[in-house]
CSV table of C-alpha atoms in Angstrom, one decimal:
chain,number,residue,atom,x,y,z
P,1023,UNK,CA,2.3,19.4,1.3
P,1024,UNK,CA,-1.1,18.1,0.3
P,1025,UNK,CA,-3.2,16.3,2.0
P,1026,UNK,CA,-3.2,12.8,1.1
P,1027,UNK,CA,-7.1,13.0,-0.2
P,1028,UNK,CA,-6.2,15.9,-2.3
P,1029,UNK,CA,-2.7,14.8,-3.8
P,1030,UNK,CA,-5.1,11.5,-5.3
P,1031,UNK,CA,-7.8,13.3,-6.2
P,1032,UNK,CA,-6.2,15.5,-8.3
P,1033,UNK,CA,-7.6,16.2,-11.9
P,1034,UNK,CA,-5.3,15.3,-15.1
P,1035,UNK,CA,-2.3,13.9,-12.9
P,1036,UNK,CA,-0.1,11.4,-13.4
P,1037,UNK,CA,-0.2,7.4,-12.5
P,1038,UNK,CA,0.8,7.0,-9.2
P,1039,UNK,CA,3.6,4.8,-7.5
P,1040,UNK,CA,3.2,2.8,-3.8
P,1041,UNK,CA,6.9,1.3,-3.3
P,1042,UNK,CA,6.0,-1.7,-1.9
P,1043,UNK,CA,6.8,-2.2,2.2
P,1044,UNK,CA,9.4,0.5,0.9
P,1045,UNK,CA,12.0,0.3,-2.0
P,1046,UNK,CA,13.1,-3.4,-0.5
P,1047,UNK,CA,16.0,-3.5,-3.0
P,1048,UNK,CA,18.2,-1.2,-1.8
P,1049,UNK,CA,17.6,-1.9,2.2
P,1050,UNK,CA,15.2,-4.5,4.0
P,1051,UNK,CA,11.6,-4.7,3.7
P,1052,UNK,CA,9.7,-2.4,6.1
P,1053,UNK,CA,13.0,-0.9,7.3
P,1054,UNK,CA,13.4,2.8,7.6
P,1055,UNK,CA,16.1,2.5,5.3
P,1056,UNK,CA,13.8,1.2,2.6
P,1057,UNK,CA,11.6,3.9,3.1
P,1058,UNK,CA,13.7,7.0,3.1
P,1059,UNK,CA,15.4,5.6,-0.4
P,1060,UNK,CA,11.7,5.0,-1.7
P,1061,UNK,CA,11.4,8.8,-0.7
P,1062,UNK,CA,15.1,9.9,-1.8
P,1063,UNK,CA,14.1,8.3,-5.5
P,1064,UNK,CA,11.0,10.2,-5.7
P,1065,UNK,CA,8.1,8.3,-4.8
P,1066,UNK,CA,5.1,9.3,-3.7
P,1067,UNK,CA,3.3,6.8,-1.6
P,1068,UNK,CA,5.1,3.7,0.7
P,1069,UNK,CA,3.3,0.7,1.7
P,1070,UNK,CA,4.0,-0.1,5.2
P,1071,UNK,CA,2.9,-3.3,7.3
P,1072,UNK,CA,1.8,-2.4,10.6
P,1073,UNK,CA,1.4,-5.1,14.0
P,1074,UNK,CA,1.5,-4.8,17.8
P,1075,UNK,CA,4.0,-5.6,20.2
P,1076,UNK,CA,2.8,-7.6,23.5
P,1077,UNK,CA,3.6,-4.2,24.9
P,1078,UNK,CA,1.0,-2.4,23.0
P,1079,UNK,CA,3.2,-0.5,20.5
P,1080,UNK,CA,2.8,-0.4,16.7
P,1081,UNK,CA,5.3,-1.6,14.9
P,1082,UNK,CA,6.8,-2.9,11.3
P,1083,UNK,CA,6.4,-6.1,9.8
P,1084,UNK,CA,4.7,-8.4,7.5
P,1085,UNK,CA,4.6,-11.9,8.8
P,1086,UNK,CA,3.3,-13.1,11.6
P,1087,UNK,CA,6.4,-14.6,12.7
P,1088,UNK,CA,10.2,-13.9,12.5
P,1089,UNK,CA,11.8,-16.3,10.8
P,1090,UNK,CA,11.9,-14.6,7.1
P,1091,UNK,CA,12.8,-11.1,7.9
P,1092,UNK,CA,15.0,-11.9,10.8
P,1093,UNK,CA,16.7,-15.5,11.1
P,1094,UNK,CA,14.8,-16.3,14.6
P,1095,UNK,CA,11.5,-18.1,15.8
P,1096,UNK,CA,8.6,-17.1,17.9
P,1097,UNK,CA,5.2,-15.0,16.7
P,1098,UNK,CA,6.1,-11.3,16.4
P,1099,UNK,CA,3.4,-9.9,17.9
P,1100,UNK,CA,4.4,-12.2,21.4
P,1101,UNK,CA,7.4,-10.2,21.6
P,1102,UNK,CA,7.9,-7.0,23.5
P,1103,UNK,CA,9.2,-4.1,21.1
P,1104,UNK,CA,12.8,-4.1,23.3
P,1105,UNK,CA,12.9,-7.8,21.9
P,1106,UNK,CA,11.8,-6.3,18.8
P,1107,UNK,CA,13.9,-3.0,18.2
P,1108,UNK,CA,16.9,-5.4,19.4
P,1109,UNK,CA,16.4,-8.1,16.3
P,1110,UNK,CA,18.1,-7.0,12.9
P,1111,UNK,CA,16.5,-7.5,9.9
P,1112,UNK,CA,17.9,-9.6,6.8
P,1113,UNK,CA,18.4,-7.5,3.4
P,1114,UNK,CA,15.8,-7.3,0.6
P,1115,UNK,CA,12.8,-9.6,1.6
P,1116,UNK,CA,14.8,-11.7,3.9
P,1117,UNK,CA,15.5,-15.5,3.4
P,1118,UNK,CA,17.5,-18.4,5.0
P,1119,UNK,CA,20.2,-16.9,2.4
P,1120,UNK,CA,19.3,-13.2,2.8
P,1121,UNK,CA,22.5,-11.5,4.6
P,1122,UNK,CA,21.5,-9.8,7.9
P,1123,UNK,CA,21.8,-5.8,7.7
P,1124,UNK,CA,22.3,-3.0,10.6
P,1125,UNK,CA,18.4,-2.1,10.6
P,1126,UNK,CA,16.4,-2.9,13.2
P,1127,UNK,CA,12.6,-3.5,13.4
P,1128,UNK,CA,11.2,-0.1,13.6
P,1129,UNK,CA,7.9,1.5,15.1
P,1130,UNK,CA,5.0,2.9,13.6
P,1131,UNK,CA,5.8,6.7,15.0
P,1132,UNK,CA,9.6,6.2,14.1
P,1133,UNK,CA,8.1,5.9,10.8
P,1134,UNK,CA,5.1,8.6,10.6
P,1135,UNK,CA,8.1,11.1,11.7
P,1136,UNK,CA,10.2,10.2,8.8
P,1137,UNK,CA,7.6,10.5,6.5
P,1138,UNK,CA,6.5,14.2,7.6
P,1139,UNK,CA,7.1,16.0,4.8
P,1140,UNK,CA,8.4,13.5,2.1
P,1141,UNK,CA,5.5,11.5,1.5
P,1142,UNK,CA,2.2,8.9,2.6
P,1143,UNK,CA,1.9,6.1,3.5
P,1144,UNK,CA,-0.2,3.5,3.2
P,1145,UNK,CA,-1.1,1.5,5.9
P,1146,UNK,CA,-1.4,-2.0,5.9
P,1147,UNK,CA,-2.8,-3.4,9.2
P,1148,UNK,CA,-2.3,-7.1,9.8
P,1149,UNK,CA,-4.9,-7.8,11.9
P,1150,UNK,CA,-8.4,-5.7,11.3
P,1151,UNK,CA,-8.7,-5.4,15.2
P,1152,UNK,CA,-6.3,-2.8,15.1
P,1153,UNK,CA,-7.8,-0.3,12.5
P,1154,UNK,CA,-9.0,1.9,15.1
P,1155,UNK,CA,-5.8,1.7,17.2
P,1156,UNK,CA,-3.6,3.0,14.4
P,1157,UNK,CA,-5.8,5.4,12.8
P,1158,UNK,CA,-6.0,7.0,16.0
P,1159,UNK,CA,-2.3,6.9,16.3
P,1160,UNK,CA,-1.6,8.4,13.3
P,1161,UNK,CA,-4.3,10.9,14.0
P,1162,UNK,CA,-2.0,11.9,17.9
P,1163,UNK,CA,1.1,11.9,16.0
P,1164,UNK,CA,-0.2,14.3,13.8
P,1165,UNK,CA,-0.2,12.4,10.3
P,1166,UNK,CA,-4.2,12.3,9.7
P,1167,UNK,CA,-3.8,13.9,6.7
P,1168,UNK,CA,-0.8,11.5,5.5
P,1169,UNK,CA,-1.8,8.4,6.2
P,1170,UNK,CA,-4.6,5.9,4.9
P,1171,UNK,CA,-5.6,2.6,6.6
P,1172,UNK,CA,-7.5,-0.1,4.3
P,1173,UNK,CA,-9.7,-2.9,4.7
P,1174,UNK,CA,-12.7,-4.6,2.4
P,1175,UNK,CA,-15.6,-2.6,1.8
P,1176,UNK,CA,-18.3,-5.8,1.3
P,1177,UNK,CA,-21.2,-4.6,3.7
P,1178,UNK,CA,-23.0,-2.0,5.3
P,1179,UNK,CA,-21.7,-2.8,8.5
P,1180,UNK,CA,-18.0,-2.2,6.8
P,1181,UNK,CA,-19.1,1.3,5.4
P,1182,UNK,CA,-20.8,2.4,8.8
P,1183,UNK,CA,-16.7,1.3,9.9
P,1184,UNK,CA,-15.0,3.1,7.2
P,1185,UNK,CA,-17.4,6.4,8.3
P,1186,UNK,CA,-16.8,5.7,12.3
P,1187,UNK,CA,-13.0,5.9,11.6
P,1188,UNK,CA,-12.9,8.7,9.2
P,1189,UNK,CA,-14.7,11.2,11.4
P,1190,UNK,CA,-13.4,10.5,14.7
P,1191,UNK,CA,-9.8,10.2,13.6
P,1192,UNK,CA,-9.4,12.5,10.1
P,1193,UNK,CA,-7.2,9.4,8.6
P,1194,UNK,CA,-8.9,8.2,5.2
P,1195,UNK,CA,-9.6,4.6,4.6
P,1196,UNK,CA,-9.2,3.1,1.1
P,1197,UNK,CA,-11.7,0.3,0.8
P,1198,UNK,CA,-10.7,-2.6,-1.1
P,1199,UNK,CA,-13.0,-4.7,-3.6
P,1200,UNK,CA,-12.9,-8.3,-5.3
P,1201,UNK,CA,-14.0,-7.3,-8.5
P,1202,UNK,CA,-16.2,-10.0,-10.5
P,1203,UNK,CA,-18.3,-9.8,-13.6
P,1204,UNK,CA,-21.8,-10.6,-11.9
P,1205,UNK,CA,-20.8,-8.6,-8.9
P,1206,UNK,CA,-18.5,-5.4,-9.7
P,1207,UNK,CA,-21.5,-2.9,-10.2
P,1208,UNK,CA,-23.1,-3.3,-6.3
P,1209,UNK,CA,-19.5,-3.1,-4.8
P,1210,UNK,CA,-18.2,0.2,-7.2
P,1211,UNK,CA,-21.4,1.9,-5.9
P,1212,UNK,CA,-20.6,0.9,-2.5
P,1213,UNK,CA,-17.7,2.8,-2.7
P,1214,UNK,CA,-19.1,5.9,-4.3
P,1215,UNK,CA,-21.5,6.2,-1.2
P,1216,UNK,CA,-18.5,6.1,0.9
P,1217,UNK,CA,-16.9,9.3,-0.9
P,1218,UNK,CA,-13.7,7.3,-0.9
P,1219,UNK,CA,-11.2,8.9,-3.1
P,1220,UNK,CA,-9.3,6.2,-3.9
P,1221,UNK,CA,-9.5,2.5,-3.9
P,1222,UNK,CA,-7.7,-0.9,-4.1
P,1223,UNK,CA,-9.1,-3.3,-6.6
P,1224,UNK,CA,-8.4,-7.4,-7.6
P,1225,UNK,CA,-10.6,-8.5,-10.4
P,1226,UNK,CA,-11.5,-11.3,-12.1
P,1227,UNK,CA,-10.5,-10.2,-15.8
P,1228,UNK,CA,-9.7,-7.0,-17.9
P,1229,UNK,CA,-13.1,-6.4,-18.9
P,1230,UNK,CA,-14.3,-6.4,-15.5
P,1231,UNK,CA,-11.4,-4.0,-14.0
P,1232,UNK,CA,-12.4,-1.4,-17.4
P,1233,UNK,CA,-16.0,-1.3,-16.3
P,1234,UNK,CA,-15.7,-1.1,-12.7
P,1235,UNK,CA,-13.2,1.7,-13.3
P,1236,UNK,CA,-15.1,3.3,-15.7
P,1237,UNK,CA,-17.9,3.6,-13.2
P,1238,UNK,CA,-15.5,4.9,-10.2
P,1239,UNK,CA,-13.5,6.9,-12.0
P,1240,UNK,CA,-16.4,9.2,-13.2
P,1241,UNK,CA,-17.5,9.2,-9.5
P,1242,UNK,CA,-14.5,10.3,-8.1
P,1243,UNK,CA,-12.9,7.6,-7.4
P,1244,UNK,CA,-9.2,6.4,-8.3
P,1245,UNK,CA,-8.5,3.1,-8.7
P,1246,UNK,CA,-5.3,1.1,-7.2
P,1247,UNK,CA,-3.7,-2.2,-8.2
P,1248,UNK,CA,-1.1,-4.3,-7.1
P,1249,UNK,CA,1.0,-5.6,-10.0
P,1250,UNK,CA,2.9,-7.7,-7.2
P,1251,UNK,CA,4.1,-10.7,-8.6
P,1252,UNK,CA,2.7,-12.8,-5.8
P,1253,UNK,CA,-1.1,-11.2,-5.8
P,1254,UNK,CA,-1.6,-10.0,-9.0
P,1255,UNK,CA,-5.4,-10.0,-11.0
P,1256,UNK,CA,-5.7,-11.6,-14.2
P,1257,UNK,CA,-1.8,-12.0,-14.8
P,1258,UNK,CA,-0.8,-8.4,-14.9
P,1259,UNK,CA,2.8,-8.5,-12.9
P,1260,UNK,CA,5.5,-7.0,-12.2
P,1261,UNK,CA,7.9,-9.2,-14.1
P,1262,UNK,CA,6.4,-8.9,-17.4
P,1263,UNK,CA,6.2,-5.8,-16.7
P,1264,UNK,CA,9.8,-5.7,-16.5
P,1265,UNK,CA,9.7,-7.4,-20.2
P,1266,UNK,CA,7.0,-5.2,-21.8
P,1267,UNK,CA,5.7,-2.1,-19.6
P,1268,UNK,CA,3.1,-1.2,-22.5
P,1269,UNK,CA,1.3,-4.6,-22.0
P,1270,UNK,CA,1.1,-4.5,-18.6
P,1271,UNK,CA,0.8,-1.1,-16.8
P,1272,UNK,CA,0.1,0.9,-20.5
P,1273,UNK,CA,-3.1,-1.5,-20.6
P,1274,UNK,CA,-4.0,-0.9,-16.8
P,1275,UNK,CA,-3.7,2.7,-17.5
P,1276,UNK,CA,-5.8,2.6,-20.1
P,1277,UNK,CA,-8.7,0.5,-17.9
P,1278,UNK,CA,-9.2,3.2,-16.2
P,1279,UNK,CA,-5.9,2.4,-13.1
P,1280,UNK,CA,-3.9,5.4,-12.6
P,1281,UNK,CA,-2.3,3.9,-8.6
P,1282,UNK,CA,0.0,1.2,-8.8
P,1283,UNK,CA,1.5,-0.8,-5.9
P,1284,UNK,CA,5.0,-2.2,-7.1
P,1285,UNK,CA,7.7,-4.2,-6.0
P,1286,UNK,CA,9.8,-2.7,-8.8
P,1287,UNK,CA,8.7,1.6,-8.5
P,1288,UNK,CA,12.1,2.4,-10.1
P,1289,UNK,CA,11.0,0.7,-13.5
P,1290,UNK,CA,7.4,1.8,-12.9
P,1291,UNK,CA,8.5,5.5,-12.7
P,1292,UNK,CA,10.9,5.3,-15.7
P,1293,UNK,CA,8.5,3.8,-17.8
P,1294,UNK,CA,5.8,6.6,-16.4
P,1295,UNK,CA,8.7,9.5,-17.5
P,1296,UNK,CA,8.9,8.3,-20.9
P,1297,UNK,CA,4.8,8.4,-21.6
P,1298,UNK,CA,5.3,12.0,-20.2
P,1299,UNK,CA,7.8,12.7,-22.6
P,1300,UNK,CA,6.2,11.3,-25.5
P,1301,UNK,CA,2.7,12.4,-25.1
């Protein structure tokens, strides 16, 4: 298996798909049943969101609090990961009317052992506190090479981070830019300086995402976006996507994207099969 730098960097490969907090359909967000079916249908990368327990261990979940993704109240990250691993979570992306399932909350390293072998996985850490803490987790558990952690890349001080991480742990870091017109140039050579192979990008229109990628892409650098319904730039989404795949992710390939975080990576990959066999 490659490492995770090489698998993105690639030459002449095809887009790539991040199943978002796992293939949520078929099993609950952030489960480990989500997961392994994002790996059992073939894709590449899963989004993960990781927190800590009072106790001090990493664990799975996206809010801050319980009540979406499993029915009862209280901050997450108050509760001890025996109160944690003991809560079931409610199917697909949980809801008053979501059913409950059989999965329970699970760990980071429950999930970095499932992974071994199968696939990365993105790590998104809640609170930017913990970078350290679970790069250098990742890092003991033997998944450096598997794994990134993300964060915004806006500063020096940020890059000196990014740098700090990288070399004492081996995990990569993907920084993440707010792309705007005036503004776009200063942060894609940012991220050149860092060497960073891949990052995630918002942006403020189409124009904007072509140039920047333009200017990254020739540097090295892929370029991810999130087609997410709820967060994505410039209206390119996951449900018209759903209508018209050529508009949405045909275009973004075309700007220069070729990593795409989706809630729907079933679709995504069909649609990414069929350019394959046409082309």
């Amino acid at each position: 298996m490659l490492s995770y730098r090489d698998f993105v960097a690639r030459k002449n490969r095809k887009p790539l798909i991040v199943a978002h907090r796992g293939a949520w359909t078929v099993g609950p967000e952030n489960s480990l049943l989500a997961i392994r079916r994002a790996y059992d249908a073939g894709h590449q990368i899963v989004e993960i969101d990781i927190q800590e327990s009072a106790d001090g261990i990493l664990f799975l979940m996206h809010d801050d609090t319980l009540d979406r993704m499993t029915g009862q109240s209280g901050v997450a990250a108050d509760q001890t990961m025996a109160t944690l691993a003991g809560l079931r979570l409610r199917e697909g992306d949980g809801g008053a009317d979501a059913p409950v399932s059989q999965e329970p909350v699970p760990t980071l390293a429950q999930v970095l052992a499932l992974a071994d072998g199968r696939g990365y996985l993105d790590l998104d850490v809640k609170h930017a506190n913990l970078m350290e803490t679970v790069a250098r987790m990742a890092a003991d558990c033997g998944a450096a090479e598997r794994v990134n952690v993300k964060f915004p890349l806006a500063t020096a001080e940020d890059l000196a981070r990014l740098r700090h991480i990288e070399a004492t742990t081996g995990v990569m870091v993907m920084p993440m830019l707010r792309l705007k017109a005036d503004t776009w140039a200063d942060d894609a050579a940012r991220v050149l300086e860092s060497g960073a192979v891949i990052t995630e990008v918002k942006y403020d229109s189409l124009d904007t995402l072509r140039q920047a990628a333009s200017v990254l892409n020739a540097g090295g650098t892929s370029v991810w976006v999130n087609t997410l319904d709820p967060v994505a730039s410039a209206g390119f989404r996951d449900s018209l996507a759903l209508e018209d795949p050529d508009a949405i992710w045909g275009v973004l390939v075309e700007a220069g994207v070729s990593v795409f975080q989706t809630d729907i990576p079933d679709h995504l990959a069909r649609w990414i099969n069929r350019q394959g066999e046409a082309a």
